[in-house]
Every structure is written in C-alpha cells, then in structure tokens.
CSV table of C-alpha atoms in Angstrom, one decimal:
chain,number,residue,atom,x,y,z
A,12,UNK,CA,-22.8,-3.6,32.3
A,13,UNK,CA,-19.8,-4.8,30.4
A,14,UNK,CA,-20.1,-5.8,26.9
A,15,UNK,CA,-18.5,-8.6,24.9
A,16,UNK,CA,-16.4,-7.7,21.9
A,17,UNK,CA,-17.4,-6.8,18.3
A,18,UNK,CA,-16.5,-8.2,15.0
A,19,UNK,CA,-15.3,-5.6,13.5
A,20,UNK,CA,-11.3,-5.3,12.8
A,21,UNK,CA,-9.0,-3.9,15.7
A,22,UNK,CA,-9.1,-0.6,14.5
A,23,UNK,CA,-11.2,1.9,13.2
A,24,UNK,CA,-11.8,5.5,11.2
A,25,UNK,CA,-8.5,7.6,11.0
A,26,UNK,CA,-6.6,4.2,12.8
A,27,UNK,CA,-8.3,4.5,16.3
A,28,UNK,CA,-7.7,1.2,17.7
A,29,UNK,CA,-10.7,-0.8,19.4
A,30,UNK,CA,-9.5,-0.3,23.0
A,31,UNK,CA,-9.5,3.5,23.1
A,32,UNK,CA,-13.3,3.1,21.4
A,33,UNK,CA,-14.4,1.2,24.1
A,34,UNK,CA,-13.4,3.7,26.5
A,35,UNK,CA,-14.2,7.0,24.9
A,36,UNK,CA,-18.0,6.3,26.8
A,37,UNK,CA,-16.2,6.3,30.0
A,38,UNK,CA,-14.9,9.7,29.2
A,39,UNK,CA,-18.1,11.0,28.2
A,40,UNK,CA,-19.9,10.7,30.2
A,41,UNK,CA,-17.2,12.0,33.0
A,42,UNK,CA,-17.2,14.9,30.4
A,43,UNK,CA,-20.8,15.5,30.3
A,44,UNK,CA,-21.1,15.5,34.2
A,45,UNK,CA,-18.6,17.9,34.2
A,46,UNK,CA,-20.0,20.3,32.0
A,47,UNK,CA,-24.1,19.7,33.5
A,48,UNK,CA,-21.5,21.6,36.5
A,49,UNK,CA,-20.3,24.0,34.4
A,50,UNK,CA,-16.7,23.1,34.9
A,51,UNK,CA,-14.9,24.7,32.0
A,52,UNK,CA,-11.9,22.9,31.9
A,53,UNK,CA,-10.2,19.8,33.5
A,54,UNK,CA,-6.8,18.4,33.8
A,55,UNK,CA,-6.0,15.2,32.4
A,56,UNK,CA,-5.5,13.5,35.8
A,57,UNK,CA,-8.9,14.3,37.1
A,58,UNK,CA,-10.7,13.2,34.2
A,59,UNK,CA,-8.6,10.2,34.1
A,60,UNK,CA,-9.9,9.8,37.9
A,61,UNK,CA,-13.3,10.1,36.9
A,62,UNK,CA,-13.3,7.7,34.3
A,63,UNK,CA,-11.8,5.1,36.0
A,64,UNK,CA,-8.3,4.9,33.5
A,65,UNK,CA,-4.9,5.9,34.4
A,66,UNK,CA,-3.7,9.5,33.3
A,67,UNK,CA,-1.1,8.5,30.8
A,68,UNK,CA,-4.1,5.8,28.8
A,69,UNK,CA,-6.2,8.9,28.9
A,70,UNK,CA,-3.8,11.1,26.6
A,71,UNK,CA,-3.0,8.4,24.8
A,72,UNK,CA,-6.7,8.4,24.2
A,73,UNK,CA,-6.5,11.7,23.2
A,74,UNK,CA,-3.9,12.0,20.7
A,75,UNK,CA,-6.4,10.0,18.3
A,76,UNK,CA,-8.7,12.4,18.2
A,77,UNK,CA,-6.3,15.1,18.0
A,78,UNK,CA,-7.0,16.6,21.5
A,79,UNK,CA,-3.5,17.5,23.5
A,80,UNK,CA,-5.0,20.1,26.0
A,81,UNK,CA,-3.4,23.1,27.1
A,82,UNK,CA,-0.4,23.0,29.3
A,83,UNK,CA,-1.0,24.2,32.9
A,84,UNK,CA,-5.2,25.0,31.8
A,85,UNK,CA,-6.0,21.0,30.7
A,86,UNK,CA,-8.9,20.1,28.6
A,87,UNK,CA,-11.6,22.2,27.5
A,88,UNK,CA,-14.8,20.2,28.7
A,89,UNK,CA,-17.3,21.6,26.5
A,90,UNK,CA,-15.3,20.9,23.0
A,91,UNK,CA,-13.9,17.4,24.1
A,92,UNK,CA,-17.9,16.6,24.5
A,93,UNK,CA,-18.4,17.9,21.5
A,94,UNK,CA,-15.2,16.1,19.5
A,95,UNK,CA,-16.1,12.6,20.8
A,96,UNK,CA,-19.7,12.5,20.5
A,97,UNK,CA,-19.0,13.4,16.5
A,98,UNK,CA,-16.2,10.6,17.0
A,99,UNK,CA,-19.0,8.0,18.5
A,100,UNK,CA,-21.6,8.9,15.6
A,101,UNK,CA,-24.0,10.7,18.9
A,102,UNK,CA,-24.3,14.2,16.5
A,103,UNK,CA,-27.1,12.6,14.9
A,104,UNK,CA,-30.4,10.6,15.7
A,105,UNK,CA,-30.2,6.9,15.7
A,106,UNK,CA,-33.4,4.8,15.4
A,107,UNK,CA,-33.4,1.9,17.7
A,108,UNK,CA,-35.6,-1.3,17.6
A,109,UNK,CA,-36.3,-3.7,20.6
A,110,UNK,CA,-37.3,-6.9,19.6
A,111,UNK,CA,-38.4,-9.5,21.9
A,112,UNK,CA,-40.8,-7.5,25.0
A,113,UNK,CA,-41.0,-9.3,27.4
A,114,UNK,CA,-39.4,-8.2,31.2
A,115,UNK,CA,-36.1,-7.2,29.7
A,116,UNK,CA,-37.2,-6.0,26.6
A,117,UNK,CA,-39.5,-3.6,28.8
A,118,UNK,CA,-37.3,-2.4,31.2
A,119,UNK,CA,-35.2,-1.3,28.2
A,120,UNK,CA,-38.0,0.4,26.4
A,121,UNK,CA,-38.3,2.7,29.4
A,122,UNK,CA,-34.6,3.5,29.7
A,123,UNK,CA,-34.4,6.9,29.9
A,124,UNK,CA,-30.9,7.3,28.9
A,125,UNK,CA,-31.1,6.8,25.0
A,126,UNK,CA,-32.5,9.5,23.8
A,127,UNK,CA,-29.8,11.9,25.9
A,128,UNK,CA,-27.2,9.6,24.3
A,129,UNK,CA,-28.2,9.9,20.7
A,130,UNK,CA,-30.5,7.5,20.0
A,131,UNK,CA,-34.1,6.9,19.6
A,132,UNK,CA,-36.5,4.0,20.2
A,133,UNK,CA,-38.1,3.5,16.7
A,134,UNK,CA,-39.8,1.0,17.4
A,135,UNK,CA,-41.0,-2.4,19.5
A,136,UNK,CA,-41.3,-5.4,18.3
A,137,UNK,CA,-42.9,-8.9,19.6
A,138,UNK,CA,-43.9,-12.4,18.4
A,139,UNK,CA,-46.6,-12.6,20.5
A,140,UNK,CA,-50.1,-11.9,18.6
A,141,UNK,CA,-51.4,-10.7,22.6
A,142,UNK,CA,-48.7,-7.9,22.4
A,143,UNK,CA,-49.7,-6.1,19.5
A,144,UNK,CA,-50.8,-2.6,20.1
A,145,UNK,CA,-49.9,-2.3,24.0
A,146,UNK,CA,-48.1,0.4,24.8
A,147,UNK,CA,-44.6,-0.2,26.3
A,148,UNK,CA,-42.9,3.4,27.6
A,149,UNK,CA,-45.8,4.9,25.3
A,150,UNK,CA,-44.7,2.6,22.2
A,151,UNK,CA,-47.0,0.4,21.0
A,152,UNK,CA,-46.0,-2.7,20.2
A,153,UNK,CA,-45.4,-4.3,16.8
A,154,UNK,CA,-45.7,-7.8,16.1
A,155,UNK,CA,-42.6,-9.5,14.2
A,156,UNK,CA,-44.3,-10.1,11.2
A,157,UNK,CA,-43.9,-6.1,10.3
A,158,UNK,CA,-40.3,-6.4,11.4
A,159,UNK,CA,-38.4,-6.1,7.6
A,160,UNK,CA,-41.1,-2.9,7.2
A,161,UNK,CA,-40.7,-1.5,10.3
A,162,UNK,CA,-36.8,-1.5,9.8
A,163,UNK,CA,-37.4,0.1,6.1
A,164,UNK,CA,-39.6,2.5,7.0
A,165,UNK,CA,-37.5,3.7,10.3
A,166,UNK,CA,-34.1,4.1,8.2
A,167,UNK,CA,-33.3,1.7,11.0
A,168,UNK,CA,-29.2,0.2,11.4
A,169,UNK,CA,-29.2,-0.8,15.0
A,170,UNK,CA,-31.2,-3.5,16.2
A,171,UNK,CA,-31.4,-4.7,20.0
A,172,UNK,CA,-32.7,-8.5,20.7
A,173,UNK,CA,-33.9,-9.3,23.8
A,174,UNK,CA,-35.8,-12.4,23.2
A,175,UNK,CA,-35.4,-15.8,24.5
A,176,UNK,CA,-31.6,-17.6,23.2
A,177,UNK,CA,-33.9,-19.8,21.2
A,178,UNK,CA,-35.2,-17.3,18.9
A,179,UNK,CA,-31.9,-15.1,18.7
A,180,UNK,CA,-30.5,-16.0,15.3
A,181,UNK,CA,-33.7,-16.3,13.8
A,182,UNK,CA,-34.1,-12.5,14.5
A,183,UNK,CA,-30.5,-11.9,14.1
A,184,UNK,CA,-30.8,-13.2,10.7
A,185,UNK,CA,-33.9,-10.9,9.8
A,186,UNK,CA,-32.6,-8.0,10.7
A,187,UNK,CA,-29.9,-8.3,9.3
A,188,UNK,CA,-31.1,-9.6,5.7
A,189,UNK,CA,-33.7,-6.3,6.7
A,190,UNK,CA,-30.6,-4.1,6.0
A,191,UNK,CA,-29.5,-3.8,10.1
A,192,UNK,CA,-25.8,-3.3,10.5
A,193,UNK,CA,-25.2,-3.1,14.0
A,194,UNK,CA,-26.7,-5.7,16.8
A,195,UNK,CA,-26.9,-5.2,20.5
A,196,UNK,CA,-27.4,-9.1,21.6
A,197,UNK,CA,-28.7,-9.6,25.2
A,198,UNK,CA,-30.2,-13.2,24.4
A,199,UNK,CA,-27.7,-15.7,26.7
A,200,UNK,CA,-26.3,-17.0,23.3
A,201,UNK,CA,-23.7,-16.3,20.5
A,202,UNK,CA,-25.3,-15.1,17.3
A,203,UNK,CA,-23.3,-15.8,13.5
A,204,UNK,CA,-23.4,-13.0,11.3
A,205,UNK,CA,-21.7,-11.5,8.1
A,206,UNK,CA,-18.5,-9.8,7.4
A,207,UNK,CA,-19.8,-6.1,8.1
A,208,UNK,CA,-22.4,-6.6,11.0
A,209,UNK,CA,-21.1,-5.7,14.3
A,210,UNK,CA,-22.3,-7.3,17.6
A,211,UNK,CA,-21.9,-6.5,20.8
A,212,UNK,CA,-23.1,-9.1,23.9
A,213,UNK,CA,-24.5,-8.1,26.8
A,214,UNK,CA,-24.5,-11.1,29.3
A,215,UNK,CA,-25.7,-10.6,32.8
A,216,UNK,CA,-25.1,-14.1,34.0
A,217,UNK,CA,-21.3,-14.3,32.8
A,218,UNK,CA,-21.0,-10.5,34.8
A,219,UNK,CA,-22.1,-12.2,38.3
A,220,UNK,CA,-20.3,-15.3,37.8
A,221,UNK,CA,-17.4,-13.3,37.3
A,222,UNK,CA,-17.8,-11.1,40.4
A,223,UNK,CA,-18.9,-14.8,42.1
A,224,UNK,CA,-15.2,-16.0,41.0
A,225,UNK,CA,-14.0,-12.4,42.7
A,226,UNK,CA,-15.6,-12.8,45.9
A,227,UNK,CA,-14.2,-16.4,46.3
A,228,UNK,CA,-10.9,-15.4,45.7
A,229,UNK,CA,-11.6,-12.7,48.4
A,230,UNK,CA,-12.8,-15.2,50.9
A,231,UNK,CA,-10.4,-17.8,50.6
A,232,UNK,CA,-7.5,-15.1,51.2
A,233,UNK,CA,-9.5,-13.9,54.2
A,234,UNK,CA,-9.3,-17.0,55.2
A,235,UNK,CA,-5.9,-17.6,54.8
A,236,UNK,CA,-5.0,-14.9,56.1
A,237,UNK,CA,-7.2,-16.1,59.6
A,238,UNK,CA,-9.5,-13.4,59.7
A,239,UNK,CA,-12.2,-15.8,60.1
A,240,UNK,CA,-14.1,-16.0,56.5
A,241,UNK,CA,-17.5,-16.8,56.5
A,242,UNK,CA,-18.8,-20.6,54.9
A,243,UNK,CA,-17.6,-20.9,51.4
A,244,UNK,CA,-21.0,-20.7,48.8
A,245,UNK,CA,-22.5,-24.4,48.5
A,246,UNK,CA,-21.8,-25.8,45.1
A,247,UNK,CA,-24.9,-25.6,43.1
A,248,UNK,CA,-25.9,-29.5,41.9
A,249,UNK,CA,-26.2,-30.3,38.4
A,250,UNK,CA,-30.0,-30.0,37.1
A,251,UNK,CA,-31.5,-30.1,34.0
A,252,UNK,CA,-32.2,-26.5,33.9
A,253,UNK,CA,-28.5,-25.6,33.3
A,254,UNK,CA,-27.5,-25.1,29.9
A,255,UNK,CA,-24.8,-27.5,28.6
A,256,UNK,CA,-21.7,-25.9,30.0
A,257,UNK,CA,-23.3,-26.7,33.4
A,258,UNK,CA,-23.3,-23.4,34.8
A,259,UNK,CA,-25.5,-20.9,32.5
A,260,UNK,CA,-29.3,-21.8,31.6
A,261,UNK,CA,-29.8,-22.7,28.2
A,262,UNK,CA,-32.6,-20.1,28.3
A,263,UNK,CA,-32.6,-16.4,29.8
A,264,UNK,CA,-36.2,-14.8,30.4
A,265,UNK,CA,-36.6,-12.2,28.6
C-alpha cells in the first residue's frame, strides 16, 4: 500500500533526504528475505532487482548510511539488515495503538507483521461502550475515554486511526495533546497537526482510482492500436453518497 507524504522537512538525521527513507523498507525487506536464505552477500544489482529500484539509486542509497560494499563480493546481507533497521528506529520495541475497531481497525490488529518489524500493539481502542473488553487478536478492547492513560501508561509515540473521516481529527487531536508524535492516518481525510507530528496517509480508494486511471490508459491504447479493447468502464452517476470531490465517499467504513 502506498503511503502519502509526511510533514516533516525533506531531510533527516546525518542529512538523509526523505526519498532514500522511503525506500530503505523496500530494501529491507529484500535484505531480510535474503538472509531467512542464508545468502551471505549480494551485489548491488540484484538487490536493486529485488527491491524494485535501479542499481545506481540503490548506492546512492547507500552512501548515507555509509555502506559502499565490497568490490567484486557486494554487500554483506546480514550487517546491511542490521545498519538500516538501527537507521529506521526497528532496534527497539515500539508500542502501537489502534483506535477506531471496527473492520479495518480489526484486520490490522491481527496483522502479523508488526511485531517482526519492530513494533508492538499496545493497545486497542474504541468509542463504542459494546466494545469494551472483547478481545481483538487477543487484545481487549479499550474504550476512548482511557485513551490519554492508555498512551501514558504504554510510553506510547505512534498512534494508528482507523475510524470513520468524521471522527479523525477529534482523535488526531487527542493523541496528539496525549504526548503521540507520529500518526498513521487511514481515515479517508486530511488530518491538521503541529510543527513536530508526522503523518503518514494510507488511502485505499485514491490507490484504485489510480490503477482505475492506469487501466484506462491501457485500454484506450489497445484500442488504438486495434487490438479490439473491451467496453470502456460506465461512468459512475453522481449520488449523494460521494463525498464532495464527486469521486471519494465522504465516509470510509472502518
């Protein structure tokens, strides 16, 4: 899933700028199928291949974090896992909360992939009374009212909202004033926050009307071309469940 930009400045510790940050994930976890192999070392085109990034943006990449590789041998996989995870923060336990549990918020709870990444799901938190206590991915689930605790007692700096566009900045602006630095927003809206709070949007709807845009352009070349495209998509007709840009619901489910 692609995510939107953060608001933090275009570069970061030791002048890394944001670019090569978004793509030291992609390396990683090429890296860390690599070593679950036990491949000791790989050259800079194949990893570049794996990740899905062109050789030359790879070592680019690299000379950041102070990694050149060995001439004719390539990159030790084992201590480039090792030197970005400590450069992505992952050498330590991060404390997660989920707020808003409905399907989304559930489906996320029982991820599986956090706690091999580095973090851990601290808690899970709804507004609905009917929620409190069930067990989500063996959490049970808080109600919103313990939210500024919940954060305090957890040590917790990353928050995830989940909930309905309506309630997003409401939450937003809890966790935030709760002492929450860093926001993973998938509610279908654009949350304000303060100098020093990062956010990063995750928009499922914008992803498939991008690919939608994609395939279009793909058929009406095929059909240019008189290889006999199929019928173009019928327009969709304006209704009152579309959100004001007339394309996106105002309103996700969570």
């Amino acid at each position: 899933m692609a995510t939107g930009r953060t608001h933090r400045p275009a570069t970061r510790s030791r002048g890394i700028p944001e670019a090569t940050v978004a793509r030291l994930p992609l390396y990683l976890r090429a890296l860390t199928a690599l070593s679950e192999r036990s491949v000791p070392t790989v050259s800079s085109e194949e990893l570049a291949a794996a990740a899905g990034v062109n050789s030359a943006k790879l070592r680019k990449d690299f000379s950041y974090l102070g990694s050149y590789g060995t001439r004719g041998v390539g990159y030790d996989v084992e201590y480039l896992v090792y030197q970005i995870s400590r450069e992505l923060g992952l050498t330590q336990d991060w404390p997660v909360v989920i707020v808003g549990i409905g399907n989304l918020g559930a489906a996320l709870a029982n991820y599986g992939g956090f706690a091999s990444r580095g973090f851990r799901v601290a808690a899970l938190i709804d507004a609905d009374p009917a929620m409190a206590g069930k067990p989500v991915a063996g959490i049970p689930v808080q109600h919103s009212d313990e939210l500024e605790k919940i954060i305090s007692d957890n040590g917790v700096s990353i928050g995830v909202i989940a909930t309905p566009a309506g309630a997003a900045q409401q939450v937003c602006d809890r966790l935030v004033a709760a002492g929450v630095t860093s926001i993973l927003n998938f509610a279908p809206t654009v949350l304000s926050v303060p100098d020093g709070v990062d956010v990063r949007k995750v928009d499922l709807s914008i992803e498939l009307q991008i690919l939608a845009f994609h395939e279009q352009r793909k058929a009406g070349e095929e059909a240019a071309s008189g290889d006999g495209a199929g019928p173009a998509p019928t327009p969709r007709r304006a209704s009152a469940d579309q959100g004001p840009d007339g394309d996106v619901p105002a309103v996700m489910p969570a």
